[in-house]
PDB file of C-alpha atoms in Angstrom:
ATOM      1  CA  ASP A   1      16.493  -9.613   5.036  1.00 54.00           C
ATOM      2  CA  THR A   2      16.895  -8.572   1.058  1.00 75.00           C
ATOM      3  CA  GLY A   3      13.426  -7.153   1.214  1.00 93.00           C
ATOM      4  CA  VAL A   4      10.742  -7.214  -1.909  1.00 96.00           C
ATOM      5  CA  SER A   5      11.782  -6.881  -5.073  1.00 97.00           C
ATOM      6  CA  GLN A   6      10.190  -6.532  -8.215  1.00 98.00           C
ATOM      7  CA  ASP A   7      11.382  -6.509 -11.812  1.00 97.00           C
ATOM      8  CA  PRO A   8      11.109  -4.883 -14.133  1.00 97.00           C
ATOM      9  CA  ARG A   9      11.149  -1.333 -12.573  1.00 97.00           C
ATOM     10  CA  HIS A  10       9.700  -0.133 -15.658  1.00 97.00           C
ATOM     11  CA  LYS A  11       7.975  -1.516 -18.550  1.00 98.00           C
ATOM     12  CA  ILE A  12       6.711   0.475 -22.038  1.00 98.00           C
ATOM     13  CA  THR A  13       4.549  -1.160 -23.620  1.00 98.00           C
ATOM     14  CA  LYS A  14       2.061  -0.625 -26.601  1.00 98.00           C
ATOM     15  CA  ARG A  15      -1.444  -1.489 -26.549  1.00 98.00           C
ATOM     16  CA  GLY A  16      -2.499  -5.012 -26.791  1.00 97.00           C
ATOM     17  CA  GLN A  17       0.665  -6.289 -25.888  1.00 98.00           C
ATOM     18  CA  ASN A  18       0.863  -8.690 -23.299  1.00 98.00           C
ATOM     19  CA  VAL A  19       3.122  -8.057 -20.530  1.00 98.00           C
ATOM     20  CA  THR A  20       4.824  -9.722 -17.158  1.00 98.00           C
ATOM     21  CA  PHE A  21       5.805  -8.815 -14.284  1.00 98.00           C
ATOM     22  CA  ARG A  22       7.937 -10.701 -10.994  1.00 98.00           C
ATOM     23  CA  CYS A  23       8.013 -10.265  -7.624  1.00 98.00           C
ATOM     24  CA  ASP A  24      10.238 -12.031  -5.428  1.00 97.00           C
ATOM     25  CA  PRO A  25       8.684 -12.137  -1.517  1.00 96.00           C
ATOM     26  CA  ILE A  26      10.647 -11.637   2.003  1.00 95.00           C
ATOM     27  CA  SER A  27      11.531 -15.667   1.857  1.00 91.00           C
ATOM     28  CA  GLU A  28       9.949 -16.342   5.264  1.00 89.00           C
ATOM     29  CA  HIS A  29       7.077 -14.224   4.816  1.00 92.00           C
ATOM     30  CA  ASN A  30       3.648 -16.493   4.123  1.00 90.00           C
ATOM     31  CA  ARG A  31       1.681 -13.731   2.759  1.00 91.00           C
ATOM     32  CA  LEU A  32       2.168 -12.239  -1.307  1.00 94.00           C
ATOM     33  CA  TYR A  33      -0.353  -8.747  -2.494  1.00 94.00           C
ATOM     34  CA  TRP A  34      -0.390  -6.925  -5.137  1.00 96.00           C
ATOM     35  CA  TYR A  35      -1.496  -3.415  -5.229  1.00 95.00           C
ATOM     36  CA  ARG A  36      -1.526  -0.835  -7.976  1.00 96.00           C
ATOM     37  CA  GLN A  37      -1.582   2.351  -7.569  1.00 96.00           C
ATOM     38  CA  THR A  38      -1.768   4.959  -9.689  1.00 94.00           C
ATOM     39  CA  LEU A  39      -1.240   9.016  -9.540  1.00 88.00           C
ATOM     40  CA  GLY A  40      -2.963  10.710  -6.716  1.00 83.00           C
ATOM     41  CA  GLN A  41      -3.767   7.779  -5.339  1.00 89.00           C
ATOM     42  CA  GLY A  42      -3.392   5.139  -2.443  1.00 93.00           C
ATOM     43  CA  PRO A  43      -1.839   1.551  -3.131  1.00 94.00           C
ATOM     44  CA  GLU A  44      -5.783  -0.450  -4.574  1.00 93.00           C
ATOM     45  CA  PHE A  45      -6.008  -4.136  -3.752  1.00 91.00           C
ATOM     46  CA  LEU A  46      -5.672  -6.696  -6.370  1.00 93.00           C
ATOM     47  CA  THR A  47      -5.485  -9.929  -5.097  1.00 93.00           C
ATOM     48  CA  TYR A  48      -3.256 -12.010  -2.630  1.00 89.00           C
ATOM     49  CA  PHE A  49      -1.486 -14.928  -2.004  1.00 92.00           C
ATOM     50  CA  GLN A  50      -1.393 -17.492   1.641  1.00 89.00           C
ATOM     51  CA  ASN A  51       1.547 -19.690   0.584  1.00 90.00           C
ATOM     52  CA  GLU A  52       0.899 -21.044  -3.303  1.00 90.00           C
ATOM     53  CA  ALA A  53      -3.453 -20.280  -2.957  1.00 90.00           C
ATOM     54  CA  GLN A  54      -5.301 -17.657  -4.002  1.00 89.00           C
ATOM     55  CA  LEU A  55      -7.199 -16.068  -1.765  1.00 85.00           C
ATOM     56  CA  GLU A  56      -8.835 -13.550  -2.448  1.00 83.00           C
ATOM     57  CA  LYS A  57      -8.700 -11.608  -5.751  1.00 86.00           C
ATOM     58  CA  SER A  58     -10.516  -7.280  -6.710  1.00 87.00           C
ATOM     59  CA  ARG A  59     -13.278  -6.905  -9.200  1.00 84.00           C
ATOM     60  CA  LEU A  60     -10.430  -4.359 -10.241  1.00 80.00           C
ATOM     61  CA  LEU A  61      -8.142  -7.289 -11.482  1.00 83.00           C
ATOM     62  CA  SER A  62     -10.654  -8.186 -15.307  1.00 86.00           C
ATOM     63  CA  ASP A  63     -10.335 -11.152 -16.788  1.00 91.00           C
ATOM     64  CA  ARG A  64      -7.193  -9.560 -18.919  1.00 95.00           C
ATOM     65  CA  PHE A  65      -5.172 -10.094 -15.586  1.00 96.00           C
ATOM     66  CA  SER A  66      -3.719 -12.870 -13.699  1.00 95.00           C
ATOM     67  CA  ALA A  67      -1.554 -13.904 -11.044  1.00 96.00           C
ATOM     68  CA  GLU A  68       0.454 -16.995 -10.088  1.00 95.00           C
ATOM     69  CA  ARG A  69       2.655 -17.629  -7.123  1.00 95.00           C
ATOM     70  CA  PRO A  70       4.181 -21.761  -7.846  1.00 89.00           C
ATOM     71  CA  LYS A  71       5.394 -23.240  -4.503  1.00 86.00           C
ATOM     72  CA  GLY A  72       4.592 -20.162  -2.935  1.00 85.00           C
ATOM     73  CA  SER A  73       7.538 -18.418  -3.800  1.00 91.00           C
ATOM     74  CA  PHE A  74       7.749 -15.682  -6.381  1.00 96.00           C
ATOM     75  CA  SER A  75       4.486 -14.886  -7.789  1.00 97.00           C
ATOM     76  CA  THR A  76       4.019 -13.487 -11.177  1.00 97.00           C
ATOM     77  CA  LEU A  77       1.088 -11.027 -13.013  1.00 97.00           C
ATOM     78  CA  GLU A  78       0.219 -10.717 -16.857  1.00 97.00           C
ATOM     79  CA  ILE A  79      -1.392  -8.405 -18.067  1.00 97.00           C
ATOM     80  CA  GLN A  80      -2.993  -9.858 -21.482  1.00 97.00           C
ATOM     81  CA  ARG A  81      -4.242  -7.109 -23.584  1.00 97.00           C
ATOM     82  CA  THR A  82      -2.767  -4.246 -22.188  1.00 97.00           C
ATOM     83  CA  GLU A  83      -5.050  -0.985 -22.450  1.00 96.00           C
ATOM     84  CA  GLN A  84      -4.190   2.721 -21.456  1.00 96.00           C
ATOM     85  CA  GLY A  85      -5.847   2.518 -18.635  1.00 95.00           C
ATOM     86  CA  ASP A  86      -3.391  -0.525 -17.259  1.00 96.00           C
ATOM     87  CA  SER A  87      -0.697   2.236 -16.721  1.00 97.00           C
ATOM     88  CA  ALA A  88       0.001   2.088 -13.528  1.00 97.00           C
ATOM     89  CA  MET A  89       2.335   1.214 -10.766  1.00 97.00           C
ATOM     90  CA  TYR A  90       2.137  -2.086 -10.067  1.00 98.00           C
ATOM     91  CA  LEU A  91       3.186  -2.924  -6.220  1.00 97.00           C
ATOM     92  CA  CYS A  92       3.877  -6.423  -4.663  1.00 97.00           C
ATOM     93  CA  ALA A  93       4.338  -6.667  -0.712  1.00 95.00           C
ATOM     94  CA  SER A  94       4.890  -9.721   1.938  1.00 94.00           C
ATOM     95  CA  SER A  95       4.030 -10.528   5.294  1.00 92.00           C
ATOM     96  CA  PHE A  96       4.426 -13.042   7.604  1.00 89.00           C
ATOM     97  CA  GLY A  97       1.376 -13.200  10.239  1.00 75.00           C
ATOM     98  CA  GLY A  98      -2.130 -12.737  10.866  1.00 66.00           C
ATOM     99  CA  TRP A  99      -4.494  -9.719  10.289  1.00 61.00           C
ATOM    100  CA  GLY A 100      -2.416  -6.576  11.343  1.00 69.00           C
ATOM    101  CA  SER A 101       1.091  -7.499  10.157  1.00 83.00           C
ATOM    102  CA  PRO A 102       2.832  -4.881   8.668  1.00 87.00           C
ATOM    103  CA  LEU A 103       3.275  -4.935   4.442  1.00 92.00           C
ATOM    104  CA  HIS A 104       6.847  -5.014   3.264  1.00 94.00           C
ATOM    105  CA  PHE A 105       6.698  -3.756   0.061  1.00 96.00           C
ATOM    106  CA  GLY A 106       8.951  -3.746  -3.305  1.00 97.00           C
ATOM    107  CA  ASN A 107       9.660  -0.395  -5.142  1.00 96.00           C
ATOM    108  CA  GLY A 108       7.227  -1.349  -7.809  1.00 97.00           C
ATOM    109  CA  THR A 109       7.310  -1.855 -11.542  1.00 98.00           C
ATOM    110  CA  ARG A 110       5.964   1.693 -13.558  1.00 97.00           C
ATOM    111  CA  LEU A 111       3.973   0.461 -16.612  1.00 98.00           C
ATOM    112  CA  THR A 112       3.348   2.627 -19.318  1.00 98.00           C
ATOM    113  CA  VAL A 113       1.117   1.934 -22.111  1.00 98.00           C
ATOM    114  CA  THR A 114       1.436   4.285 -25.239  1.00 97.00           C
TER     115      THR A 114
ATOM    116  CA  THR B   1     -16.892   5.645  -2.400  1.00 55.00           C
ATOM    117  CA  GLN B   2     -13.167   6.117  -0.488  1.00 63.00           C
ATOM    118  CA  LEU B   3     -13.424   3.733   2.253  1.00 83.00           C
ATOM    119  CA  LEU B   4     -10.960   5.406   4.328  1.00 91.00           C
ATOM    120  CA  GLU B   5     -10.717   9.678   3.647  1.00 94.00           C
ATOM    121  CA  GLN B   6      -7.624  11.124   4.526  1.00 96.00           C
ATOM    122  CA  SER B   7      -7.545  15.290   4.793  1.00 96.00           C
ATOM    123  CA  PRO B   8      -5.588  17.593   4.142  1.00 97.00           C
ATOM    124  CA  GLN B   9      -4.698  16.296   0.428  1.00 95.00           C
ATOM    125  CA  PHE B  10      -2.186  18.355  -0.079  1.00 96.00           C
ATOM    126  CA  LEU B  11      -0.044  19.863   2.976  1.00 97.00           C
ATOM    127  CA  SER B  12       2.605  22.982   2.356  1.00 97.00           C
ATOM    128  CA  ILE B  13       4.760  23.896   5.087  1.00 97.00           C
ATOM    129  CA  GLN B  14       8.044  25.087   6.351  1.00 97.00           C
ATOM    130  CA  GLU B  15      11.056  23.669   8.797  1.00 98.00           C
ATOM    131  CA  GLY B  16       9.968  23.904  11.689  1.00 97.00           C
ATOM    132  CA  GLU B  17       6.655  24.079  11.775  1.00 98.00           C
ATOM    133  CA  ASN B  18       3.785  21.375  13.393  1.00 98.00           C
ATOM    134  CA  LEU B  19       0.997  19.495  11.654  1.00 98.00           C
ATOM    135  CA  THR B  20      -1.509  17.119  11.960  1.00 98.00           C
ATOM    136  CA  VAL B  21      -2.845  14.879   9.388  1.00 98.00           C
ATOM    137  CA  TYR B  22      -6.230  12.659   9.242  1.00 97.00           C
ATOM    138  CA  CYS B  23      -7.569   9.491   8.596  1.00 97.00           C
ATOM    139  CA  ASN B  24     -11.273   8.731   9.058  1.00 95.00           C
ATOM    140  CA  SER B  25     -13.247   6.393   8.271  1.00 93.00           C
ATOM    141  CA  SER B  26     -17.553   5.010   8.787  1.00 89.00           C
ATOM    142  CA  SER B  27     -15.819   1.413   9.378  1.00 88.00           C
ATOM    143  CA  VAL B  28     -14.586   0.424  12.785  1.00 89.00           C
ATOM    144  CA  PHE B  29     -11.177  -1.155  11.694  1.00 89.00           C
ATOM    145  CA  SER B  30      -9.487  -4.489  13.418  1.00 86.00           C
ATOM    146  CA  SER B  31      -5.846  -2.222  13.417  1.00 89.00           C
ATOM    147  CA  LEU B  32      -4.069   0.591  11.514  1.00 93.00           C
ATOM    148  CA  GLN B  33      -1.456   1.086   9.781  1.00 95.00           C
ATOM    149  CA  TRP B  34       0.414   4.123   8.961  1.00 97.00           C
ATOM    150  CA  TYR B  35       3.161   4.120   5.460  1.00 97.00           C
ATOM    151  CA  ARG B  36       5.187   7.182   3.824  1.00 97.00           C
ATOM    152  CA  GLN B  37       6.167   6.846   0.635  1.00 96.00           C
ATOM    153  CA  GLU B  38       8.892   8.627  -1.112  1.00 94.00           C
ATOM    154  CA  PRO B  39       9.139   9.490  -4.921  1.00 89.00           C
ATOM    155  CA  GLY B  40       9.759   5.874  -7.384  1.00 88.00           C
ATOM    156  CA  GLU B  41       9.191   3.715  -3.821  1.00 92.00           C
ATOM    157  CA  GLY B  42       7.178   1.967  -1.911  1.00 95.00           C
ATOM    158  CA  PRO B  43       5.598   2.530   1.298  1.00 96.00           C
ATOM    159  CA  VAL B  44       7.039   1.641   4.327  1.00 96.00           C
ATOM    160  CA  LEU B  45       5.547   1.435   7.329  1.00 95.00           C
ATOM    161  CA  LEU B  46       5.804   3.592  10.217  1.00 96.00           C
ATOM    162  CA  VAL B  47       3.494   2.384  12.889  1.00 95.00           C
ATOM    163  CA  THR B  48       0.616   0.067  13.754  1.00 93.00           C
ATOM    164  CA  VAL B  49      -1.982   1.051  15.826  1.00 93.00           C
ATOM    165  CA  VAL B  50      -4.631  -1.628  17.782  1.00 90.00           C
ATOM    166  CA  THR B  51      -6.514  -0.345  20.407  1.00 92.00           C
ATOM    167  CA  GLY B  52      -8.887   2.483  20.609  1.00 93.00           C
ATOM    168  CA  GLY B  53      -7.385   5.493  22.446  1.00 95.00           C
ATOM    169  CA  GLU B  54      -3.579   4.437  21.935  1.00 96.00           C
ATOM    170  CA  VAL B  55      -1.078   6.679  21.048  1.00 97.00           C
ATOM    171  CA  LYS B  56       2.812   5.655  19.927  1.00 97.00           C
ATOM    172  CA  LYS B  57       5.251   8.362  19.675  1.00 97.00           C
ATOM    173  CA  LEU B  58       8.110   7.003  17.193  1.00 95.00           C
ATOM    174  CA  LYS B  59      10.786  10.585  17.577  1.00 96.00           C
ATOM    175  CA  ARG B  60       8.848  13.979  16.350  1.00 97.00           C
ATOM    176  CA  LEU B  61       5.798  12.208  14.897  1.00 97.00           C
ATOM    177  CA  THR B  62       2.547  10.645  17.250  1.00 98.00           C
ATOM    178  CA  PHE B  63       0.239   8.652  15.883  1.00 97.00           C
ATOM    179  CA  GLN B  64      -3.068   8.397  18.176  1.00 97.00           C
ATOM    180  CA  PHE B  65      -5.931   5.890  17.188  1.00 96.00           C
ATOM    181  CA  GLY B  66      -9.561   6.825  17.955  1.00 95.00           C
ATOM    182  CA  ASP B  67     -11.517   5.601  20.944  1.00 94.00           C
ATOM    183  CA  ALA B  68     -14.240   3.727  18.360  1.00 93.00           C
ATOM    184  CA  ARG B  69     -11.110   2.507  16.011  1.00 92.00           C
ATOM    185  CA  LYS B  70     -12.412   4.640  13.407  1.00 93.00           C
ATOM    186  CA  ASP B  71     -10.163   7.707  12.967  1.00 94.00           C
ATOM    187  CA  SER B  72      -6.274   8.091  13.476  1.00 96.00           C
ATOM    188  CA  SER B  73      -4.284  10.978  13.104  1.00 97.00           C
ATOM    189  CA  LEU B  74      -0.919  11.689  12.253  1.00 98.00           C
ATOM    190  CA  HIS B  75       1.318  14.812  13.992  1.00 98.00           C
ATOM    191  CA  ILE B  76       4.329  15.828  13.241  1.00 98.00           C
ATOM    192  CA  THR B  77       6.597  18.456  15.259  1.00 98.00           C
ATOM    193  CA  ALA B  78       9.206  20.672  14.363  1.00 98.00           C
ATOM    194  CA  ALA B  79       8.400  19.437  10.242  1.00 97.00           C
ATOM    195  CA  GLN B  80      12.468  18.924   8.521  1.00 97.00           C
ATOM    196  CA  PRO B  81      12.257  18.585   4.809  1.00 96.00           C
ATOM    197  CA  GLY B  82      13.388  14.651   5.596  1.00 96.00           C
ATOM    198  CA  ASP B  83       9.981  14.471   6.309  1.00 96.00           C
ATOM    199  CA  THR B  84       8.483  14.970   2.860  1.00 96.00           C
ATOM    200  CA  GLY B  85       6.260  12.421   1.232  1.00 96.00           C
ATOM    201  CA  LEU B  86       2.971  10.644   0.975  1.00 97.00           C
ATOM    202  CA  TYR B  87       1.848   9.546   4.598  1.00 98.00           C
ATOM    203  CA  LEU B  88      -0.722   7.078   3.400  1.00 97.00           C
ATOM    204  CA  CYS B  89      -2.957   5.380   6.607  1.00 96.00           C
ATOM    205  CA  ALA B  90      -4.041   1.724   5.758  1.00 94.00           C
ATOM    206  CA  GLY B  91      -6.891  -0.122   7.808  1.00 91.00           C
ATOM    207  CA  ALA B  92      -7.504  -4.167   8.336  1.00 86.00           C
ATOM    208  CA  LEU B  93     -11.201  -5.273   8.359  1.00 78.00           C
ATOM    209  CA  LEU B  94     -11.515  -8.915   9.293  1.00 71.00           C
ATOM    210  CA  TYR B  95     -13.942 -11.207   7.698  1.00 66.00           C
ATOM    211  CA  SER B  96     -14.631 -14.757   6.424  1.00 63.00           C
ATOM    212  CA  GLY B  97     -15.078 -14.766  10.696  1.00 62.00           C
ATOM    213  CA  GLY B  98     -12.049 -13.365  12.292  1.00 59.00           C
ATOM    214  CA  SER B  99      -9.792 -15.760   9.719  1.00 59.00           C
ATOM    215  CA  ASN B 100      -8.911 -13.156   7.205  1.00 65.00           C
ATOM    216  CA  TYR B 101      -7.928  -9.447   6.528  1.00 68.00           C
ATOM    217  CA  LYS B 102      -8.144  -7.213   4.176  1.00 75.00           C
ATOM    218  CA  LEU B 103      -6.336  -3.690   4.104  1.00 84.00           C
ATOM    219  CA  THR B 104      -7.377  -1.045   2.486  1.00 88.00           C
ATOM    220  CA  PHE B 105      -5.250   2.245   1.833  1.00 93.00           C
ATOM    221  CA  GLY B 106      -6.421   6.046   1.968  1.00 94.00           C
ATOM    222  CA  LYS B 107      -5.312   8.524  -1.558  1.00 94.00           C
ATOM    223  CA  GLY B 108      -2.727   9.759   1.571  1.00 96.00           C
ATOM    224  CA  THR B 109      -1.375  13.748   2.187  1.00 97.00           C
ATOM    225  CA  LEU B 110       1.537  14.449   0.843  1.00 96.00           C
ATOM    226  CA  LEU B 111       3.348  16.436   2.809  1.00 97.00           C
ATOM    227  CA  THR B 112       6.012  19.337   1.383  1.00 97.00           C
ATOM    228  CA  VAL B 113       8.459  20.584   3.922  1.00 97.00           C
ATOM    229  CA  ASN B 114      10.147  23.418   2.890  1.00 97.00           C
ATOM    230  CA  PRO B 115      13.857  24.402   3.663  1.00 95.00           C
TER     231      PRO B 115
END
């Protein structure tokens, strides 16, 4: 169990640029989640996959955001035309099993939009 | 509107003191999880409580799930500097006829234990 890994750890970009983050979940986990966390807040749900199917998207996920999980393994989160309000920590988590299963989080990607 | 309200938002205490933090909601949860998060890292699960009235102990930490499964508390005995961190509660809500669930987090309690 190597844990959930996220890349990059930090990303600084200029407003208007596109960015892409990668998450590698724990290999046997079938569920993968993306959360966003800003200073002083708890993680806010963005979207989740069961295997390769994206089952739910939050209203926080505007049309500038897109997430994929090809082949049900790693996932990418892309933000197009970044805005300063997108600055946050983007957390990925994975789990195995049904409701109540604990989430295993990565250490996040810190995005700063200047 | 925040689904899960955590209190206090900030807590600064001296080493050796006891403390309790709270997690409250008007919703009934299928289960509730507590996580601890340290700066620059992702949250790490501490415990899951499922049954109303359930009490779980993890060394000096005691977790309780309310009888109605709407609230929970975390009590730390003889706090140590290593307990410093952001404590998050997260409630699991079932939907789609119970075939799916969503985990919603509170804003957290930022605990600082001073030596």
